[in-house]
XYZ file of C-alpha atoms in Angstrom:
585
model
C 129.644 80.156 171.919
C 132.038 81.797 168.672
C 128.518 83.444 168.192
C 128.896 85.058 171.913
C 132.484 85.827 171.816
C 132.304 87.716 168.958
C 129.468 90.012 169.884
C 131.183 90.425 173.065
C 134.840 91.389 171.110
C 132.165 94.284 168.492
C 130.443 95.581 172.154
C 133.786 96.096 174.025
C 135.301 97.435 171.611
C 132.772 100.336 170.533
C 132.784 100.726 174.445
C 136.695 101.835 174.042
C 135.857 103.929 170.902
C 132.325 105.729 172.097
C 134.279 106.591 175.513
C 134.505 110.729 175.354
C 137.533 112.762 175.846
C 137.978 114.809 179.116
C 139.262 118.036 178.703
C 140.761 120.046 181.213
C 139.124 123.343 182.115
C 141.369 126.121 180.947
C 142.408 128.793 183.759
C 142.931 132.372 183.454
C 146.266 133.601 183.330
C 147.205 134.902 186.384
C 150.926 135.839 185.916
C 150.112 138.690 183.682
C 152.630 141.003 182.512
C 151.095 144.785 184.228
C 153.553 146.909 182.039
C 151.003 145.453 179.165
C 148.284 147.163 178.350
C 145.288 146.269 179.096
C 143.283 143.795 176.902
C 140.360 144.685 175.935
C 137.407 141.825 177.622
C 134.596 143.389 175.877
C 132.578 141.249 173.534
C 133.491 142.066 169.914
C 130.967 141.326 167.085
C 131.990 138.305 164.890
C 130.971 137.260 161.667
C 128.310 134.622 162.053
C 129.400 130.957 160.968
C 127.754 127.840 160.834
C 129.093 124.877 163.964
C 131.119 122.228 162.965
C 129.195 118.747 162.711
C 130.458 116.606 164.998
C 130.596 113.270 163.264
C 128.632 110.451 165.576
C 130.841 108.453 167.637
C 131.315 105.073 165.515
C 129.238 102.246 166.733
C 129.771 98.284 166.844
C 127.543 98.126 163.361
C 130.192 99.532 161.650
C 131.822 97.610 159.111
C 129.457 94.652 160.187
C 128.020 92.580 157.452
C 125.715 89.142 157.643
C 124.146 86.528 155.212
C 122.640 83.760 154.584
C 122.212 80.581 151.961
C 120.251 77.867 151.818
C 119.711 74.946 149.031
C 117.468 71.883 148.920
C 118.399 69.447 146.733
C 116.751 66.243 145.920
C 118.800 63.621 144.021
C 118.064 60.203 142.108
C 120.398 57.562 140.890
C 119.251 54.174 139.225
C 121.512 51.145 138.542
C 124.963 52.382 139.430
C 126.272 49.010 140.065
C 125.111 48.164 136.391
C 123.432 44.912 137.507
C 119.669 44.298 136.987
C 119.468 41.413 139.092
C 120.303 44.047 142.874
C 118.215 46.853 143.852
C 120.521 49.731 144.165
C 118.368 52.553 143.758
C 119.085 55.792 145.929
C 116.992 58.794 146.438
C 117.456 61.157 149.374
C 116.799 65.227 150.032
C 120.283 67.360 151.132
C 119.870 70.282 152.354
C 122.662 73.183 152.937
C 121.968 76.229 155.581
C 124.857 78.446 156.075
C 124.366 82.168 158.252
C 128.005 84.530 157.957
C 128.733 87.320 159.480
C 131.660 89.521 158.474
C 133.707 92.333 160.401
C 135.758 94.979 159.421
C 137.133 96.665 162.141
C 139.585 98.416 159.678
C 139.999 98.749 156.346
C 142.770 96.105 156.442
C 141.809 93.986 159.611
C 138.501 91.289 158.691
C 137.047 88.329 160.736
C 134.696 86.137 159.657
C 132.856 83.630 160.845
C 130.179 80.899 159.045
C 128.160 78.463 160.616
C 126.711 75.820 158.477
C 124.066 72.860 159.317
C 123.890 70.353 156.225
C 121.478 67.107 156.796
C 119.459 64.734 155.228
C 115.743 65.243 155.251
C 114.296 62.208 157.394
C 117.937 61.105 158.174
C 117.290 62.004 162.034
C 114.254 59.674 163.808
C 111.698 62.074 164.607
C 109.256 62.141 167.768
C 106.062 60.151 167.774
C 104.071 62.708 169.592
C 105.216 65.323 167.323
C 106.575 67.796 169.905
C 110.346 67.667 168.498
C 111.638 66.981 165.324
C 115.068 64.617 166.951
C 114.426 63.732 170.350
C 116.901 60.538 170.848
C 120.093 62.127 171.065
C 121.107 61.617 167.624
C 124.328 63.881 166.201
C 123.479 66.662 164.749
C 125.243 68.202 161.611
C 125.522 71.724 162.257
C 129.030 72.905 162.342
C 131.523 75.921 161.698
C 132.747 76.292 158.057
C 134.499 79.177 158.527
C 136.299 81.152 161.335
C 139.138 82.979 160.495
C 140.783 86.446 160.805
C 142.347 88.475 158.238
C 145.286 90.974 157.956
C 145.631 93.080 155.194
C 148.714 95.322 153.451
C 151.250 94.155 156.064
C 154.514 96.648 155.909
C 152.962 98.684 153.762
C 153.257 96.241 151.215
C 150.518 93.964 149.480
C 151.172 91.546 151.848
C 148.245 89.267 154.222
C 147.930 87.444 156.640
C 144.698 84.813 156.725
C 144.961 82.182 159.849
C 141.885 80.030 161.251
C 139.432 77.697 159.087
C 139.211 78.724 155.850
C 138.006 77.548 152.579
C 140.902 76.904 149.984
C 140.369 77.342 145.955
C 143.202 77.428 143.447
C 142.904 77.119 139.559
C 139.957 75.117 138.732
C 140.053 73.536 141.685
C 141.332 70.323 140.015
C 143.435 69.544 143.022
C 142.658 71.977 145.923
C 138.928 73.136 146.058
C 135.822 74.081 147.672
C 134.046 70.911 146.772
C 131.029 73.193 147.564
C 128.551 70.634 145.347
C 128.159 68.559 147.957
C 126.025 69.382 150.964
C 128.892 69.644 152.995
C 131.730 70.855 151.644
C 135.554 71.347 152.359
C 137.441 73.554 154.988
C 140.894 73.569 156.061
C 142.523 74.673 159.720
C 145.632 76.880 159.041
C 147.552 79.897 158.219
C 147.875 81.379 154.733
C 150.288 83.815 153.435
C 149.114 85.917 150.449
C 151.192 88.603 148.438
C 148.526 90.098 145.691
C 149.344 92.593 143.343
C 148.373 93.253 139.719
C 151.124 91.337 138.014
C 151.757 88.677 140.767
C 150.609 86.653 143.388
C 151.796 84.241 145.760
C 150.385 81.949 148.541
C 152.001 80.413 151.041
C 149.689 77.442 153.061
C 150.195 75.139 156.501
C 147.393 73.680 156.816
C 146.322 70.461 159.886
C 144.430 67.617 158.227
C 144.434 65.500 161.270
C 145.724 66.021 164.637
C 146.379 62.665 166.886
C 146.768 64.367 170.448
C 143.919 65.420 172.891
C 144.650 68.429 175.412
C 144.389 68.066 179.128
C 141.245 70.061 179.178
C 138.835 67.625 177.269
C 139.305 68.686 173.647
C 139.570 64.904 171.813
C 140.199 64.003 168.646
C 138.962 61.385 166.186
C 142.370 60.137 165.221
C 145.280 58.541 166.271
C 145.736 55.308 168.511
C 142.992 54.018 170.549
C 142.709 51.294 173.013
C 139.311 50.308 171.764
C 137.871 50.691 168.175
C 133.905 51.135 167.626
C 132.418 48.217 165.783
C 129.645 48.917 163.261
C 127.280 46.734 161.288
C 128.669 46.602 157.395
C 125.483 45.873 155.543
C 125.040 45.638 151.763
C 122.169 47.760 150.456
C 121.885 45.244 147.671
C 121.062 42.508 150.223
C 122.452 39.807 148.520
C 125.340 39.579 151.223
C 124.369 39.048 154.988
C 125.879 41.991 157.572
C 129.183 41.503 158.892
C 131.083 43.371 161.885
C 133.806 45.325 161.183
C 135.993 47.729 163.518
C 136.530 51.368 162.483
C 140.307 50.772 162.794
C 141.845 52.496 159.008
C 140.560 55.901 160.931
C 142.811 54.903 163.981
C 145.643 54.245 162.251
C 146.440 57.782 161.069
C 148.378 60.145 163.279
C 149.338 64.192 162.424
C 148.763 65.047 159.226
C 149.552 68.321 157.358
C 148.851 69.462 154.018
C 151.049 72.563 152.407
C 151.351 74.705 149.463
C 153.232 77.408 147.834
C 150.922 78.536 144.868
C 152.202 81.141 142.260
C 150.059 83.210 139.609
C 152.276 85.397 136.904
C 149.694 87.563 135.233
C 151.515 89.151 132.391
C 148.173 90.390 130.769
C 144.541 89.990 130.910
C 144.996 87.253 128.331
C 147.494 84.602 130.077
C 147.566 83.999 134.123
C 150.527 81.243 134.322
C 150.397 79.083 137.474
C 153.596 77.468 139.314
C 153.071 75.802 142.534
C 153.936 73.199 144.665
C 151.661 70.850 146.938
C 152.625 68.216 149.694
C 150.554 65.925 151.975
C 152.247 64.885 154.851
C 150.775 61.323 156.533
C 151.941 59.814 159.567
C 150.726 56.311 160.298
C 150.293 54.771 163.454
C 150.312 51.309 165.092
C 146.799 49.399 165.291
C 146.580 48.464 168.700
C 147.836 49.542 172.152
C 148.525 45.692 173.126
C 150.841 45.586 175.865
C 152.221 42.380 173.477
C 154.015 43.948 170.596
C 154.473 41.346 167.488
C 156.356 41.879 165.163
C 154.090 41.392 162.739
C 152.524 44.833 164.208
C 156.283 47.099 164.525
C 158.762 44.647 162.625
C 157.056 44.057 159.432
C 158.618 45.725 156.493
C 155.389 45.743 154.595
C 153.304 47.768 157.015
C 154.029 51.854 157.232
C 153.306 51.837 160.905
C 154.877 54.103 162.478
C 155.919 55.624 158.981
C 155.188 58.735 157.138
C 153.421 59.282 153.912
C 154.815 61.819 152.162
C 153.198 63.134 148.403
C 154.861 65.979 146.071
C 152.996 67.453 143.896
C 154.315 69.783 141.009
C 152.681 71.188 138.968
C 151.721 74.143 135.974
C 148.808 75.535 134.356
C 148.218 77.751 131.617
C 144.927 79.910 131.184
C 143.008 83.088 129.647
C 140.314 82.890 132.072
C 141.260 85.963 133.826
C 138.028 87.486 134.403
C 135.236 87.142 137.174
C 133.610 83.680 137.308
C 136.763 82.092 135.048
C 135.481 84.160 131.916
C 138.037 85.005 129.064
C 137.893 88.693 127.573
C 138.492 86.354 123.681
C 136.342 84.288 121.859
C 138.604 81.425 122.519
C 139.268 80.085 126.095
C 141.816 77.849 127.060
C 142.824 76.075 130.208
C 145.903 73.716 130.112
C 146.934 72.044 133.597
C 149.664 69.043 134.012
C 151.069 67.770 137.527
C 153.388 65.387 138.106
C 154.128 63.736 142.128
C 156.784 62.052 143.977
C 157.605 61.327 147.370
C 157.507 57.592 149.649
C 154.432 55.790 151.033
C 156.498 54.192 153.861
C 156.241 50.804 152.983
C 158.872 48.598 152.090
C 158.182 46.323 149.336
C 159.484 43.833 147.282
C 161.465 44.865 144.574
C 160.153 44.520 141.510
C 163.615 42.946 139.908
C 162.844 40.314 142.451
C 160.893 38.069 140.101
C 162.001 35.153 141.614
C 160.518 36.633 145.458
C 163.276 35.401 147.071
C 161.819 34.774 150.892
C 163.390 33.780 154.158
C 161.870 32.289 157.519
C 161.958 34.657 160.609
C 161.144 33.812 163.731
C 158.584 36.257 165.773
C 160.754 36.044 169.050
C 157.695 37.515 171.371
C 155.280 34.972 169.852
C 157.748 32.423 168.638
C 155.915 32.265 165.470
C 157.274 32.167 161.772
C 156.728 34.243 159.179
C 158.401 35.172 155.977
C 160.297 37.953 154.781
C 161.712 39.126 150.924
C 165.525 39.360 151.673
C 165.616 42.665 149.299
C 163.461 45.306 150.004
C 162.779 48.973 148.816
C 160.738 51.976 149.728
C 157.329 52.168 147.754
C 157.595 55.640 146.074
C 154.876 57.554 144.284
C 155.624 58.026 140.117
C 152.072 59.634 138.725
C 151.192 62.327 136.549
C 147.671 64.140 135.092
C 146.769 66.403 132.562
C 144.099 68.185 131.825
C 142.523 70.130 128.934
C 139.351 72.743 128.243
C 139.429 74.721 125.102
C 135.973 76.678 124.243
C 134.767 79.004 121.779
C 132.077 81.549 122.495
C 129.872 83.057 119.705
C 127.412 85.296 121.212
C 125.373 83.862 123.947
C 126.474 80.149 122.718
C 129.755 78.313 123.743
C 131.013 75.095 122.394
C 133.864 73.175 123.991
C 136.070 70.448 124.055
C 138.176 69.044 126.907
C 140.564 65.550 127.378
C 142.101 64.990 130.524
C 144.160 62.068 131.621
C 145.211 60.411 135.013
C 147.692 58.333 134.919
C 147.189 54.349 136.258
C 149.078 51.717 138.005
C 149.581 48.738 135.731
C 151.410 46.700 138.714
C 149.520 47.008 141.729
C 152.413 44.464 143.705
C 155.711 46.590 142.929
C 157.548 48.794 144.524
C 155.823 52.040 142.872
C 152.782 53.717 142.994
C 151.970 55.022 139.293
C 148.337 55.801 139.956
C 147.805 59.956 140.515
C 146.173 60.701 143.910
C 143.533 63.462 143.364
C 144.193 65.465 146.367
C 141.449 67.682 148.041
C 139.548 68.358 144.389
C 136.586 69.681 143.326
C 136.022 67.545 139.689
C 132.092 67.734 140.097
C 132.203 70.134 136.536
C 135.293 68.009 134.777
C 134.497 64.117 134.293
C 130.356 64.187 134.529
C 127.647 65.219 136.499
C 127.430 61.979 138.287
C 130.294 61.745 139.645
C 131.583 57.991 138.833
C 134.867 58.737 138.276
C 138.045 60.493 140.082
C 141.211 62.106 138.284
C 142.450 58.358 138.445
C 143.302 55.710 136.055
C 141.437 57.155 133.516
C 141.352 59.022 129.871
C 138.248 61.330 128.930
C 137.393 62.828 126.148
C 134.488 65.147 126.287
C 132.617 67.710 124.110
C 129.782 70.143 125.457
C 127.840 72.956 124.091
C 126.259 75.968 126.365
C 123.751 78.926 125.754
C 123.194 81.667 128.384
C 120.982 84.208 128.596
C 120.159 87.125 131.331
C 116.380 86.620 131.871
C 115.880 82.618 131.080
C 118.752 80.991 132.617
C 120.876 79.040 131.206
C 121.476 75.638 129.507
C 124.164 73.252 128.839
C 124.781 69.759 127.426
C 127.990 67.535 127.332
C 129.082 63.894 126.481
C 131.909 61.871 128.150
C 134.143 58.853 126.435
C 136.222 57.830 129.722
C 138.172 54.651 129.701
C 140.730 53.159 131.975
C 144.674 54.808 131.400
C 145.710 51.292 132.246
C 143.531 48.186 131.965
C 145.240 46.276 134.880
C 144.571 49.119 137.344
C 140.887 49.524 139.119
C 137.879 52.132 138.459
C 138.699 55.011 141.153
C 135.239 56.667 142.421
C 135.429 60.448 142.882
C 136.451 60.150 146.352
C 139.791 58.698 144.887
C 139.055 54.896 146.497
C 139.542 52.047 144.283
C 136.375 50.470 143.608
C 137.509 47.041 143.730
C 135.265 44.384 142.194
C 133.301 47.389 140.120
C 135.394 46.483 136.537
C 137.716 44.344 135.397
C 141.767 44.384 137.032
C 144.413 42.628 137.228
C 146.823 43.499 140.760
C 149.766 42.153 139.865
C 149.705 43.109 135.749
C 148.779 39.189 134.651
C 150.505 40.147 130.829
C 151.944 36.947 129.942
C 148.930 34.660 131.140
C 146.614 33.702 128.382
C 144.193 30.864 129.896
C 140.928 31.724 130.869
C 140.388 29.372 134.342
C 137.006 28.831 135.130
C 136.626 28.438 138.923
C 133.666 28.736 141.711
C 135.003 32.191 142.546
C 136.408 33.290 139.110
C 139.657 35.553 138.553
C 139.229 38.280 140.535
C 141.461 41.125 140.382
C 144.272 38.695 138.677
C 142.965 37.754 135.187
C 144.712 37.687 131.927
C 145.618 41.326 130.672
C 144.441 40.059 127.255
C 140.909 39.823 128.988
C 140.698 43.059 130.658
C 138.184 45.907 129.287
C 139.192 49.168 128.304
C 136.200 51.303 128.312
C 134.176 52.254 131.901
C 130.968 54.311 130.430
C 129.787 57.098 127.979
C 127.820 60.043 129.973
C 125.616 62.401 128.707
C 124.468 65.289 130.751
C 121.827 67.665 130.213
C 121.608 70.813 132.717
C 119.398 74.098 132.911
C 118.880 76.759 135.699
C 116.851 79.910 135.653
C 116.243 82.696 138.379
C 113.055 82.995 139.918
C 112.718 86.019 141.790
C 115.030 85.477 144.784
C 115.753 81.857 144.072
C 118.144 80.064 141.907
C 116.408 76.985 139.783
C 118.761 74.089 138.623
C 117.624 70.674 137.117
C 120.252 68.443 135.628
C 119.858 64.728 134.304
C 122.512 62.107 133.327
C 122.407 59.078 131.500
C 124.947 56.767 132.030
C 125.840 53.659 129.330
C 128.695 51.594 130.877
C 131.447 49.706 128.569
C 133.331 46.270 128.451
C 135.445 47.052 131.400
C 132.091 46.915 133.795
C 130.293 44.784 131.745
C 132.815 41.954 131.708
C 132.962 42.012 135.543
C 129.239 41.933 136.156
C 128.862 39.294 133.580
C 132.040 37.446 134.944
C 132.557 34.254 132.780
C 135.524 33.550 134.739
C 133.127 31.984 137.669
C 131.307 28.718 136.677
C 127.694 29.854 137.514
C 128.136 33.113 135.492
C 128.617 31.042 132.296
C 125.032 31.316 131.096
C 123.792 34.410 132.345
C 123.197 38.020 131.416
C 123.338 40.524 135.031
C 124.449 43.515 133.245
C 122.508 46.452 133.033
C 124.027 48.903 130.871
C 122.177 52.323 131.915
C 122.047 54.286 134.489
C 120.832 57.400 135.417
C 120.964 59.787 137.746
C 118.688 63.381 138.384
C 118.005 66.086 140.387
C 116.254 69.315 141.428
C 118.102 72.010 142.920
C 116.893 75.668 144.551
C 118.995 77.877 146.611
C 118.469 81.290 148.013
C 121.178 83.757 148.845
C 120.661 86.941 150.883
């Protein structure tokens, strides 16, 4: 249908521009003066000249552009739970097929528009007789990446306009990216403000996230309060657990959300761009149910945020002399230097965390004349992170060698009334903490050296190793989506410092053992990647091996639970591979 519309918007419009002017015959003058004399209407000899060209009437293929992409990509991974006793092995095909097309109908007025389908080969049941390739009905994932129009030199000044779905990339994407790895990919709704000149630039972002309210005319929504949640089948790949029903209900509970920005690049030289901006995610949370019954457990609870917004600041700088195309530096040495720090209120009240003694009252529900009990302090959960990240490189002819250490900072008390571990925002980290992804910009210290050779005619290749560790042992493993991966390492919620026994029990610690038993490493990674051209296609094979440390191993081999006494589960490798090709045209 946006296909339609817009060929209908090119065709009227070269309509209104091929339409040709009407002139008006000219008469002869017939108020002539007759004390004139009398002009002379024979035919005079002039020098011969060649006609003006008429330059053809523009047409609707002006300024019209298309392409397309597509990329197949097989991927392996072995043994990322680190246990040898489960069967955890993935393999699957993605594959990416995007078709643009691009309009100029001035020099400063663009609209673009990209459709993209991304699937999984096989992921769709196919048809027995063979005559269609998804015949049940099942959703398809073709979609609209882009759509957006663009408005350029505003006032005569450097100043645009951009406002529809767009794709948002700033620095190295640390925080707000692309994420254009994966076979799907990251677009936001919204309206962008852009001043871009040679020493400065300035952006200006108001972006949806999620919208909670449905219009009269049949446009829905996937979030916000329902009356009825869908149930799905939980079911561990691992099958050591049996499948259990839960109800899609975290979705529910979020209402509008908005994300903004207000990103600043000086650029005194060629040699130093210095960025200043400012991020901030806006959640509101919403009630789980549309009972008719209200508890107060649901409305009246301090410790839930229904209701409530989530607000996240972000503030942050970075330093770089990557000024050139593809984040190339015109020096031998490159540098990147990026550190963030956030604030802001989850909406919770909490306990305080002077409250050691947790001094609780009874309350009475008086809808459900229930009891339940209440901290008589409270205070508003509020958000106290920081990151930092580092890339320095040196290039000597076609070889680079680098070094990088980044840090996220951790939570080493789960149960107060602050929030110390960073949130990674809407990154794209796929380059920054290994190629297989097992980590976010979370909890976590890396250390990292890599060495690269390029060339124009062979491709290129590049190798690096990872050291990552936990910032704080008493905070989880984050995986790169950002979500705690609770149960994957060893934790302790509520910073256990002061407890020294070791309690052997049927179910074991937990996330609440001894801080003098927690690990401190999560794995070592080394990569190993090379691509080459071939003709019209782009060739890329990389390969990871993964050896995992005492924080994972200590978990899987958990000698806090009785039966885990005398065994050996761990695994410490794992791997992961694959075999990319994608064509552009």
């Amino acid at each position: 249908m946006i296909f339609c519309l817009f060929l209908l918007v090119l065709s009227f419009e070269t309509v209104l521009i091929a339409q040709p002017t009407v002139q008006e015959p000219q008469s002869p003058n017939l108020t002539s003066n007759p004390n004139q004399p009398p002009q002379n209407t024979s035919p005079s000899v002039q020098t011969a000249t060649e006609p003006k060209q008429t330059p053809p009437p523009p047409t609707w293929s002006d300024g019209f552009s298309a392409g397309a992409l597509v990329r197949v990509r097989p991927e392996m991974k072995y043994n990322f739970d680190f246990n040898r006793n489960t069967n955890d092995n993935v393999d699957f095909t993605g594959q990416k097929i995007q078709f643009w097309i691009q309009k100029e109908f001035t020099r400063d007025v663009i609209a673009k528009v990209t459709f993209q389908d991304s699937r999984l080969w096989g992921a769709e049941k196919g048809s027995l007789t063979g005559l269609s390739t998804a015949n049940d009905g099942t959703r398809q994932s073709t979609d609209v990446r882009e759509a957006y129009v663009e408005v350029k030199n505003n006032f005569n000044f450097p100043f645009h306009f951009q406002v529809g779905r767009q794709i948002l990339r700033y620095g190295d994407e640390r925080l707000v990216g692309s994420l254009d790895w994966t076979n799907v990919g990251r677009s936001f709704d919204g309206l962008r403000l852009k001043w871009e000149d040679k020493y400065f630039s300035s952006h200006i972002f108001v972006t949806s996230v999620s919208e909670r309210h449905s219009d009269i005319t049949g446009n829905t929504t996937n979030f916000g309060v329902k009356n009825q949640y869908n149930t799905y089948l939980d079911c561990p790949y691992n099958g050591t657990k049996v499948c259990t029903a839960k109800i899609d209900a975290q979705r529910q509970e979020l209402g509008d959300s908005y994300f903004t920005g207000f990103y600043n690049t000086l650029k005194p030289s060629d040699y130093l761009h210095i960025d200043l901006y400012y991020l901030g995610l806006q959640k509101e949370y919403l009630r789980a149910n549309q009972s008719l019954v209200l508890t107060t457990g649901e409305v009246g609870n301090p410790n839930t945020r229904a209701g409530r917004w989530d607000v996240l600041h972000t503030y942050g700088m970075r330093l770089t002399n990557k000024t050139q195309a593809n984040k190339k530096a015109l020096q031998a040495i490159d540098y990147s230097f990026e550190y963030a720090v956030q604030t802001g209120t989850t909406g919770r009240n909490v306990t305080p965390k002077w409250d050691s003694f947790q001094t609780n009252v009874n309350l009475v529900d008086p809808l459900t004349n229930t009891t339940y009990q209440q901290n008589l302090y409270r205070e508003k959960e509020r958000y106290k992170t920081y990151a930092f990240g580092a890339d320095i490189g040196y290039t000597i002819a076609k070889f680079r060698v680098g070094a990088a250490y980044d840090v996220g900072s951790g939570d080493p008390n789960r149960a107060d009334g602050s929030i110390a571990s960073f949130q990674n925002l809407f990154h794209t980290n796929h380059l920054f903490y290994g190629m297989a992804d097992q980590i976010s910009w979370v909890n976590m210290k890396s250390r990292s050296v890599n060495l690269s050779y390029a060339t124009e005619s062979y491709g290129s290749f590049r190798i690096d190793y990872f050291a990552i560790e936990k910032h704080k042992l008493q905070d989880s493993w984050y995986d790169i989506a950002g979500v705690a991966k609770s149960g994957a390492s060893t934790e302790s919620f509520s910073n256990n410092q002061y407890d020294t026994s070791q309690v052997l029990t049927e179910k074991g610690a937990g996330d609440n053992r001894p801080v003098s038993y927690l690990g401190r490493s999560l794995f070592r990674e080394v990569d190993v990647k090379y691509n080459i051209p071939y003709k019209n296609i782009l060739l890329e094979a990389g390969y990871s091996m993964i050896f995992a440390g005492d924080a994972i191993q200590n978990k899987v081999n958990d000698r806090t639970v009785n039966a885990n006494v005398y065994t050996n589960q761990f695994g410490k490798n794992a791997q992961f591979a694959y075999l990319m090709m994608t064509a552009q045209f």
